[in-house]
PDB file of C-alpha atoms in Angstrom:
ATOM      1  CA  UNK A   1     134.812 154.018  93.310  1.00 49.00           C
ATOM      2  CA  UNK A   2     136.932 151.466  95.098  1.00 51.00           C
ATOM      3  CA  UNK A   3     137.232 153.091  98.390  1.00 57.00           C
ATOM      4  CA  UNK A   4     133.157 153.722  98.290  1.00 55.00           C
ATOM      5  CA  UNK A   5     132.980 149.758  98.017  1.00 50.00           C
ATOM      6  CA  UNK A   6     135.041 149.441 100.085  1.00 52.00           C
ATOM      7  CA  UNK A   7     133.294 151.794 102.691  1.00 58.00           C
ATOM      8  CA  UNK A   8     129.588 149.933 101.667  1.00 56.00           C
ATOM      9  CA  UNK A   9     130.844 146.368 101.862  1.00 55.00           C
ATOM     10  CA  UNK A  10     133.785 146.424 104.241  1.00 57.00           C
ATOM     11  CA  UNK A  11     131.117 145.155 107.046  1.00 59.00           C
ATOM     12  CA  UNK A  12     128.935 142.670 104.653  1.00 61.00           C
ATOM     13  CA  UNK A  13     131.292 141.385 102.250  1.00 62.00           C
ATOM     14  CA  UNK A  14     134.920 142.439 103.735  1.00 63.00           C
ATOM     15  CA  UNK A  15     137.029 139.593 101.117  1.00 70.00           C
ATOM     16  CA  UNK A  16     135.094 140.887  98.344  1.00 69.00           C
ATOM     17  CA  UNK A  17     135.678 144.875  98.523  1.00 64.00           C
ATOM     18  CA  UNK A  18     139.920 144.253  99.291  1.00 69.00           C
ATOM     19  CA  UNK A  19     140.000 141.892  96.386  1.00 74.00           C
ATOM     20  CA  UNK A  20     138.676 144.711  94.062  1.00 73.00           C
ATOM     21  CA  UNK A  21     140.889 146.813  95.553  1.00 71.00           C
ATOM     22  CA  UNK A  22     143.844 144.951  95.164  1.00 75.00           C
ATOM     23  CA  UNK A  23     142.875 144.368  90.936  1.00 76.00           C
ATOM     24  CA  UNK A  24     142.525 147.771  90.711  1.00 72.00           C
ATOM     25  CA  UNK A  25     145.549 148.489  92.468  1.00 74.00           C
ATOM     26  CA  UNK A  26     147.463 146.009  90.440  1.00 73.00           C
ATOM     27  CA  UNK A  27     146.214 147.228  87.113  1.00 71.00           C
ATOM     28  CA  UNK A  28     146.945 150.859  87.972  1.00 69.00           C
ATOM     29  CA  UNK A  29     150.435 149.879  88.815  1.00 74.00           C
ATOM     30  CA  UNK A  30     150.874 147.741  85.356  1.00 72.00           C
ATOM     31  CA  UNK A  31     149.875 151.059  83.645  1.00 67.00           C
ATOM     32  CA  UNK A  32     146.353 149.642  82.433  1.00 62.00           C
ATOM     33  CA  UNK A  33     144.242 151.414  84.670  1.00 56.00           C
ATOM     34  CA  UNK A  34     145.352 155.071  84.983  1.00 56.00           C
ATOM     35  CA  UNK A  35     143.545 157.235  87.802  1.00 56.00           C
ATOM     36  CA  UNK A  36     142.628 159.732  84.857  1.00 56.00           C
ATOM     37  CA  UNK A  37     141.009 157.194  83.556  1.00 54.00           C
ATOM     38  CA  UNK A  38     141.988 158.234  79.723  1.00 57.00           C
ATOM     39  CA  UNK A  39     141.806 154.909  77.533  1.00 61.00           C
ATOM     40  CA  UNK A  40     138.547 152.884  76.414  1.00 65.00           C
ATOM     41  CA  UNK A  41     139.774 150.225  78.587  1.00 60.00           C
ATOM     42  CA  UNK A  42     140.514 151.466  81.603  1.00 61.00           C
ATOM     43  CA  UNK A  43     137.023 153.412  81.256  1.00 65.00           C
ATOM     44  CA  UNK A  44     135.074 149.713  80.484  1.00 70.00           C
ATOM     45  CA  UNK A  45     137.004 148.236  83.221  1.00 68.00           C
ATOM     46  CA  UNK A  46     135.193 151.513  85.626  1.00 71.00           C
ATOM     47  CA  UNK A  47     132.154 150.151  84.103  1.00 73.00           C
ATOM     48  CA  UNK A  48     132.361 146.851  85.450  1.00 74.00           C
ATOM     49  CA  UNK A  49     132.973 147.879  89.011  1.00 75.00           C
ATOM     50  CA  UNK A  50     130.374 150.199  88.658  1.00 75.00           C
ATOM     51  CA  UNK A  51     128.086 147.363  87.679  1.00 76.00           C
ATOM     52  CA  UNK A  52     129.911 145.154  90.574  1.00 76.00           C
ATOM     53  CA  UNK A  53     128.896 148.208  92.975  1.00 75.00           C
ATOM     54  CA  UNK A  54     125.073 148.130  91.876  1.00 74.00           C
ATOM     55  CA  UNK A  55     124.758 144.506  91.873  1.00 75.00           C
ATOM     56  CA  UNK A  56     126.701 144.378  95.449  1.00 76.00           C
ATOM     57  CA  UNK A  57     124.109 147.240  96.882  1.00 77.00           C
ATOM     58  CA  UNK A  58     121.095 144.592  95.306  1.00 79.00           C
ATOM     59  CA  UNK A  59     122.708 142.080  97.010  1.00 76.00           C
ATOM     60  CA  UNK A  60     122.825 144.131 100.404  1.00 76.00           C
ATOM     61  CA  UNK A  61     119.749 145.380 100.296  1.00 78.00           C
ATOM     62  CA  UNK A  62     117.736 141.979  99.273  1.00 79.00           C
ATOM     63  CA  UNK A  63     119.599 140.271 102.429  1.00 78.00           C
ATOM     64  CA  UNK A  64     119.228 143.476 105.258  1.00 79.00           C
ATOM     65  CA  UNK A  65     116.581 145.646 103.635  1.00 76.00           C
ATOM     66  CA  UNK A  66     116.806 149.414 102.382  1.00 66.00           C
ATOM     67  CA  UNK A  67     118.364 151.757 104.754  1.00 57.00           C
TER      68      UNK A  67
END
């Protein structure tokens, strides 16, 4: 999920896609964020930048129209 925001974004909103991946990266390494993705968690904190992703591609889309 990170590196498709990071893919979408990188050209809109460059800062914003690095700084999820860098939290992401930094909770994997601290053990809370697995990349099975196993614990309740780990699983809402996929949830959020899933929501993050959705409202980013709103954003996008309001500001450059659909592609």
């Amino acid at each position: 999920m990170i590196d498709k925001l990071d893919k979408d974004f990188s050209e809109e909103l460059p800062g914003l896609a690095s700084k999820l991946r860098a939290i992401a990266t930094g909770l994997m390494n601290t053990g809370f964020l697995d990349e099975t993705i196993e614990s309740d968690q780990a699983k809402g904190f996929g949830l959020i930048l899933q929501d993050i992703s959705i409202d980013l591609q709103t954003i996008n889309e309001a500001l450059h129209g659909k592609e």
